Amino acid sequence: TNKADLMSTQCTSSDTQIRAKLAKELVLDFQGGEITSDAGLPLLAAVDKKLSFFDRIASCFKDYRDSKRIEHSARDLLAQRIFALALGYEDLNDHDLLKRDPLLAAIVGKKDLLGKQRSRSRDTGNPLASSKTLNRLELTKEDSGPQERYHKIVCCDDKLESLLVDLFLESYSKAPRKMVLDLDHTDILLHGKQENRFFHGYYDNYCYLPLFIFCDKQLLVAQLRSSDGDPMRGVIDELSRVVGQIREAWPKTKILIRGDSGFC
């Protein structure tokens, strides 16, 4: 036997019969069928079912598309993208493969899990949206409307920002006596020439510098910012909005604001 034979892998895709003294015939079949490596999806779907999460997120968007000519609702597009992000698929081009995942399709809410009934023949076998369709969702501008050709799903920022606080408030059975709002920012490293790309001396790299506000482990604010300004940018406006929303529900709760020296 030469070295090449030792290194090669012997594979078979045919059935193999095991001949032994058994009461029944035993067959090994190597045809795996439709499989997925994302077994955590049902757990995430249970969270969505309890909170009606994606229905509520979809209510924060205006969809100007003709409903008779689309196969993926705004709710389905958002669910597909956010579920994938939660699983670690950050890039849109990951959906060139994920669009064929039957489990993700089932969790999103698709009935045609194998994409056999798509209206266009070129989409057959893909129950979910492609990266190009999701790209149109993400690139829609705030002032887009029915006149746009492709980018017609507009995010209502005010509603989406309020939703995070609403979910936080609903997680309590009664108003707490006191609470702590933590201010924080961190770097999101950039590996290309993205818009508003600046070098940050402290993090020694090109990055964004988003603002976060937490209460314990719950996120109330996530504001994307460039790294070329003061960490305090936008903090007062966001605190005023969040605290005002909390005060409407819990007027007697004591609120403590906490931040490091970067927030003065």
CSV table of C-alpha atoms in Angstrom, one decimal:
chain,number,residue,atom,x,y,z
A,1,THR,CA,0.0,0.0,0.0
A,2,ASN,CA,1.5,3.4,-1.0
A,3,LYS,CA,1.3,6.6,1.0
A,4,ALA,CA,-1.6,8.0,-1.2
A,5,ASP,CA,-3.8,5.1,-0.4
A,6,LEU,CA,-3.2,5.5,3.4
A,7,MET,CA,-4.2,9.2,3.2
A,8,SER,CA,-7.3,8.8,1.1
A,9,THR,CA,-10.8,8.5,2.8
A,10,GLN,CA,-13.0,5.7,1.6
A,11,CYS,CA,-16.7,6.9,1.5
A,12,THR,CA,-19.9,5.3,0.4
A,13,SER,CA,-23.4,6.7,-0.1
A,14,SER,CA,-25.1,3.3,-0.8
A,15,ASP,CA,-27.0,1.2,1.7
A,16,THR,CA,-24.9,-1.4,3.5
A,17,GLN,CA,-26.4,-4.7,4.8
A,18,ILE,CA,-25.1,-6.1,8.0
A,19,ARG,CA,-25.0,-9.9,7.8
A,20,ALA,CA,-25.4,-11.4,11.3
A,21,LYS,CA,-27.6,-13.7,13.2
A,22,LEU,CA,-30.3,-11.2,13.9
A,23,ALA,CA,-34.0,-11.6,14.1
A,24,LYS,CA,-34.4,-8.6,11.7
A,25,GLU,CA,-32.4,-7.2,8.9
A,26,LEU,CA,-30.1,-4.3,9.9
A,27,VAL,CA,-29.3,-1.7,7.2
A,28,LEU,CA,-27.0,1.4,7.5
A,29,ASP,CA,-28.2,4.3,5.3
A,30,PHE,CA,-25.8,7.2,4.8
A,31,GLN,CA,-28.4,9.5,3.2
A,32,GLY,CA,-28.8,12.1,6.0
A,33,GLY,CA,-31.7,13.9,4.3
A,34,GLU,CA,-32.6,17.5,5.4
A,35,ILE,CA,-30.5,18.3,8.4
A,36,THR,CA,-29.4,21.4,10.3
A,37,SER,CA,-26.7,22.3,12.8
A,38,ASP,CA,-28.7,25.1,14.4
A,39,ALA,CA,-30.5,23.1,17.1
A,40,GLY,CA,-30.9,26.1,19.4
A,41,LEU,CA,-33.6,27.6,17.1
A,42,PRO,CA,-36.6,26.0,18.9
A,43,LEU,CA,-35.5,27.6,22.2
A,44,LEU,CA,-35.3,31.1,20.5
A,45,ALA,CA,-38.7,30.4,18.9
A,46,ALA,CA,-40.2,29.7,22.4
A,47,VAL,CA,-39.0,33.2,23.5
A,48,ASP,CA,-40.7,34.8,20.4
A,49,LYS,CA,-43.9,32.8,21.1
A,50,LYS,CA,-44.0,34.1,24.7
A,51,LEU,CA,-43.3,37.8,23.9
A,52,SER,CA,-44.8,38.0,20.4
A,53,PHE,CA,-41.4,39.5,19.7
A,54,PHE,CA,-41.3,39.6,15.9
A,55,ASP,CA,-44.9,40.7,15.5
A,56,ARG,CA,-44.1,43.6,17.7
A,57,ILE,CA,-40.9,44.4,15.9
A,58,ALA,CA,-42.7,44.3,12.6
A,59,SER,CA,-45.2,46.8,13.9
A,60,CYS,CA,-42.3,49.3,14.1
A,61,PHE,CA,-41.8,49.2,10.3
A,62,LYS,CA,-43.9,50.6,7.4
A,63,ASP,CA,-44.0,48.2,4.5
A,64,TYR,CA,-44.9,50.0,1.2
A,65,ARG,CA,-44.6,46.9,-1.0
A,66,ASP,CA,-47.6,45.4,-2.8
A,67,SER,CA,-48.7,42.6,-0.6
A,68,LYS,CA,-50.0,40.6,-3.6
A,69,ARG,CA,-46.5,40.5,-5.2
A,70,ILE,CA,-44.3,39.5,-2.2
A,71,GLU,CA,-43.6,36.1,-0.6
A,72,HIS,CA,-41.7,37.3,2.5
A,73,SER,CA,-43.5,39.7,4.8
A,74,ALA,CA,-41.6,42.3,6.8
A,75,ARG,CA,-42.1,40.1,9.9
A,76,ASP,CA,-40.6,37.1,8.2
A,77,LEU,CA,-37.6,39.0,6.9
A,78,LEU,CA,-36.9,40.4,10.4
A,79,ALA,CA,-37.3,37.0,12.0
A,80,GLN,CA,-35.0,35.4,9.5
A,81,ARG,CA,-32.3,38.1,10.0
A,82,ILE,CA,-32.5,38.3,13.8
A,83,PHE,CA,-32.7,34.6,14.4
A,84,ALA,CA,-29.5,34.2,12.2
A,85,LEU,CA,-27.7,37.0,14.2
A,86,ALA,CA,-28.6,35.2,17.4
A,87,LEU,CA,-27.0,32.0,16.0
A,88,GLY,CA,-23.8,33.8,15.1
A,89,TYR,CA,-24.5,34.4,11.3
A,90,GLU,CA,-23.5,38.1,11.2
A,91,ASP,CA,-23.0,38.5,7.4
A,92,LEU,CA,-25.8,38.8,4.9
A,93,ASN,CA,-24.1,36.5,2.5
A,94,ASP,CA,-24.6,33.7,5.1
A,95,HIS,CA,-28.2,33.7,4.0
A,96,ASP,CA,-27.1,32.4,0.6
A,97,LEU,CA,-27.0,29.0,2.4
A,98,LEU,CA,-29.4,29.7,5.3
A,99,LYS,CA,-32.2,30.4,2.8
A,100,ARG,CA,-32.4,26.6,2.3
A,101,ASP,CA,-32.4,25.7,6.0
A,102,PRO,CA,-35.8,23.9,6.7
A,103,LEU,CA,-35.6,24.4,10.5
A,104,LEU,CA,-35.0,28.1,10.2
A,105,ALA,CA,-37.9,28.2,7.7
A,106,ALA,CA,-40.1,26.4,10.2
A,107,ILE,CA,-39.2,28.7,13.1
A,108,VAL,CA,-39.7,31.8,10.9
A,109,GLY,CA,-43.2,30.5,10.2
A,110,LYS,CA,-43.0,29.2,6.6
A,111,LYS,CA,-45.3,26.4,5.6
A,112,ASP,CA,-43.4,25.4,2.5
A,113,LEU,CA,-40.3,24.2,4.4
A,114,LEU,CA,-38.5,23.0,1.3
A,115,GLY,CA,-39.3,25.9,-1.0
A,116,LYS,CA,-41.1,23.7,-3.5
A,117,GLN,CA,-44.0,26.1,-4.1
A,118,ARG,CA,-42.1,29.4,-4.8
A,119,SER,CA,-43.7,31.6,-7.4
A,120,ARG,CA,-40.5,31.9,-9.5
A,121,SER,CA,-38.8,28.7,-10.7
A,122,ARG,CA,-35.3,30.1,-9.9
A,123,ASP,CA,-36.3,30.3,-6.2
A,124,THR,CA,-37.4,26.7,-6.0
A,125,GLY,CA,-35.7,24.9,-3.1
A,126,ASN,CA,-35.3,28.1,-1.1
A,127,PRO,CA,-38.1,28.6,1.5
A,128,LEU,CA,-36.5,31.8,2.9
A,129,ALA,CA,-35.3,35.1,1.5
A,130,SER,CA,-32.0,35.6,-0.2
A,131,SER,CA,-29.2,37.9,1.0
A,132,LYS,CA,-30.2,40.4,-1.7
A,133,THR,CA,-33.7,40.7,-0.4
A,134,LEU,CA,-32.5,41.2,3.2
A,135,ASN,CA,-30.0,43.7,1.9
A,136,ARG,CA,-32.9,45.9,0.6
A,137,LEU,CA,-34.5,45.7,4.1
A,138,GLU,CA,-31.3,46.9,5.8
A,139,LEU,CA,-30.5,49.7,3.3
A,140,THR,CA,-33.9,51.4,3.3
A,141,LYS,CA,-33.6,55.0,4.3
A,142,GLU,CA,-35.9,56.8,6.8
A,143,ASP,CA,-37.5,59.0,4.1
A,144,SER,CA,-38.2,56.1,1.7
A,145,GLY,CA,-41.7,55.6,0.5
A,146,PRO,CA,-44.0,53.9,-2.1
A,147,GLN,CA,-42.1,55.7,-4.9
A,148,GLU,CA,-38.9,53.7,-4.2
A,149,ARG,CA,-38.3,50.8,-6.5
A,150,TYR,CA,-36.6,48.4,-4.1
A,151,HIS,CA,-36.2,49.9,-0.7
A,152,LYS,CA,-39.7,50.1,0.7
A,153,ILE,CA,-39.6,48.7,4.3
A,154,VAL,CA,-39.0,51.7,6.5
A,155,CYS,CA,-38.0,51.5,10.1
A,156,CYS,CA,-39.9,53.9,12.6
A,157,ASP,CA,-36.9,54.5,14.9
A,158,ASP,CA,-39.0,56.0,17.7
A,159,LYS,CA,-41.3,52.9,17.9
A,160,LEU,CA,-38.3,50.5,17.8
A,161,GLU,CA,-36.5,52.4,20.6
A,162,SER,CA,-39.5,52.4,22.8
A,163,LEU,CA,-40.1,48.7,22.3
A,164,LEU,CA,-36.9,47.8,24.1
A,165,VAL,CA,-38.0,49.7,27.2
A,166,ASP,CA,-41.6,48.3,26.9
A,167,LEU,CA,-40.2,44.7,27.0
A,168,PHE,CA,-38.1,45.7,30.0
A,169,LEU,CA,-41.1,47.1,31.9
A,170,GLU,CA,-43.2,44.0,31.1
A,171,SER,CA,-40.6,41.7,32.5
A,172,TYR,CA,-41.5,42.9,36.1
A,173,SER,CA,-44.7,41.8,37.9
A,174,LYS,CA,-44.6,44.9,40.0
A,175,ALA,CA,-42.6,48.2,40.1
A,176,PRO,CA,-39.2,47.8,41.8
A,177,ARG,CA,-38.3,50.0,44.7
A,178,LYS,CA,-35.1,51.2,43.0
A,179,MET,CA,-33.1,50.4,39.8
A,180,VAL,CA,-29.7,51.2,38.3
A,181,LEU,CA,-29.2,52.3,34.7
A,182,ASP,CA,-25.7,51.5,33.6
A,183,LEU,CA,-24.1,53.6,30.8
A,184,ASP,CA,-21.5,51.9,28.7
A,185,HIS,CA,-19.8,52.0,25.3
A,186,THR,CA,-17.5,49.6,23.5
A,187,ASP,CA,-15.7,49.2,20.2
A,188,ILE,CA,-17.0,47.5,17.1
A,189,LEU,CA,-14.0,46.8,15.0
A,190,LEU,CA,-14.2,47.7,11.3
A,191,HIS,CA,-12.4,45.6,8.7
A,192,GLY,CA,-13.3,47.6,5.6
A,193,LYS,CA,-14.0,51.1,4.5
A,194,GLN,CA,-17.4,51.4,6.1
A,195,GLU,CA,-19.3,54.7,6.3
A,196,ASN,CA,-18.2,57.0,9.2
A,197,ARG,CA,-15.0,55.0,9.7
A,198,PHE,CA,-12.6,56.6,12.1
A,199,PHE,CA,-9.5,55.6,14.1
A,200,HIS,CA,-9.8,55.5,17.9
A,201,GLY,CA,-6.7,56.0,19.9
A,202,TYR,CA,-7.8,54.1,23.0
A,203,TYR,CA,-8.9,51.0,21.1
A,204,ASP,CA,-6.0,51.4,18.7
A,205,ASN,CA,-8.1,50.5,15.7
A,206,TYR,CA,-10.8,51.7,13.3
A,207,CYS,CA,-14.1,51.1,15.0
A,208,TYR,CA,-17.6,52.3,15.8
A,209,LEU,CA,-18.4,53.4,19.4
A,210,PRO,CA,-22.0,52.5,20.2
A,211,LEU,CA,-23.8,53.6,23.3
A,212,PHE,CA,-25.5,51.1,25.5
A,213,ILE,CA,-27.8,51.5,28.5
A,214,PHE,CA,-28.5,48.4,30.6
A,215,CYS,CA,-30.5,47.7,33.7
A,216,ASP,CA,-29.0,44.6,35.2
A,217,LYS,CA,-28.8,42.2,32.2
A,218,GLN,CA,-31.5,43.8,30.1
A,219,LEU,CA,-30.7,46.1,27.3
A,220,LEU,CA,-32.7,49.4,27.1
A,221,VAL,CA,-30.6,51.4,24.5
A,222,ALA,CA,-28.3,50.5,21.7
A,223,GLN,CA,-27.3,53.5,19.7
A,224,LEU,CA,-24.7,53.2,16.9
A,225,ARG,CA,-22.2,56.0,16.8
A,226,SER,CA,-18.9,56.8,15.1
A,227,SER,CA,-15.7,56.9,17.1
A,228,ASP,CA,-14.7,60.4,16.3
A,229,GLY,CA,-16.4,62.2,19.1
A,230,ASP,CA,-17.1,62.5,22.9
A,231,PRO,CA,-18.5,59.3,24.6
A,232,MET,CA,-21.2,61.6,26.1
A,233,ARG,CA,-22.8,62.3,22.7
A,234,GLY,CA,-26.5,61.5,22.8
A,235,VAL,CA,-26.5,60.3,26.4
A,236,ILE,CA,-28.7,63.1,27.8
A,237,ASP,CA,-31.3,62.6,25.0
A,238,GLU,CA,-31.4,58.9,25.5
A,239,LEU,CA,-31.6,59.1,29.2
A,240,SER,CA,-34.4,61.6,29.0
A,241,ARG,CA,-36.3,59.4,26.8
A,242,VAL,CA,-35.8,56.2,28.8
A,243,VAL,CA,-36.3,57.7,32.2
A,244,GLY,CA,-39.4,59.5,31.0
A,245,GLN,CA,-40.8,56.2,29.7
A,246,ILE,CA,-40.0,54.4,32.9
A,247,ARG,CA,-41.5,57.2,35.0
A,248,GLU,CA,-44.8,56.9,33.2
A,249,ALA,CA,-45.1,53.3,34.4
A,250,TRP,CA,-43.2,53.5,37.7
A,251,PRO,CA,-43.5,57.1,39.1
A,252,LYS,CA,-42.2,56.1,42.5
A,253,THR,CA,-39.2,54.0,41.6
A,254,LYS,CA,-35.8,55.4,42.5
A,255,ILE,CA,-33.5,55.5,39.5
A,256,LEU,CA,-29.7,55.6,39.9
A,257,ILE,CA,-27.6,56.4,36.8
A,258,ARG,CA,-24.1,54.8,36.8
A,259,GLY,CA,-21.2,55.3,34.4
A,260,ASP,CA,-17.4,55.3,34.3
A,261,SER,CA,-15.2,58.3,34.0
A,262,GLY,CA,-15.7,58.4,30.3
A,263,PHE,CA,-19.2,59.7,31.0
A,264,CYS,CA,-18.0,62.4,33.3
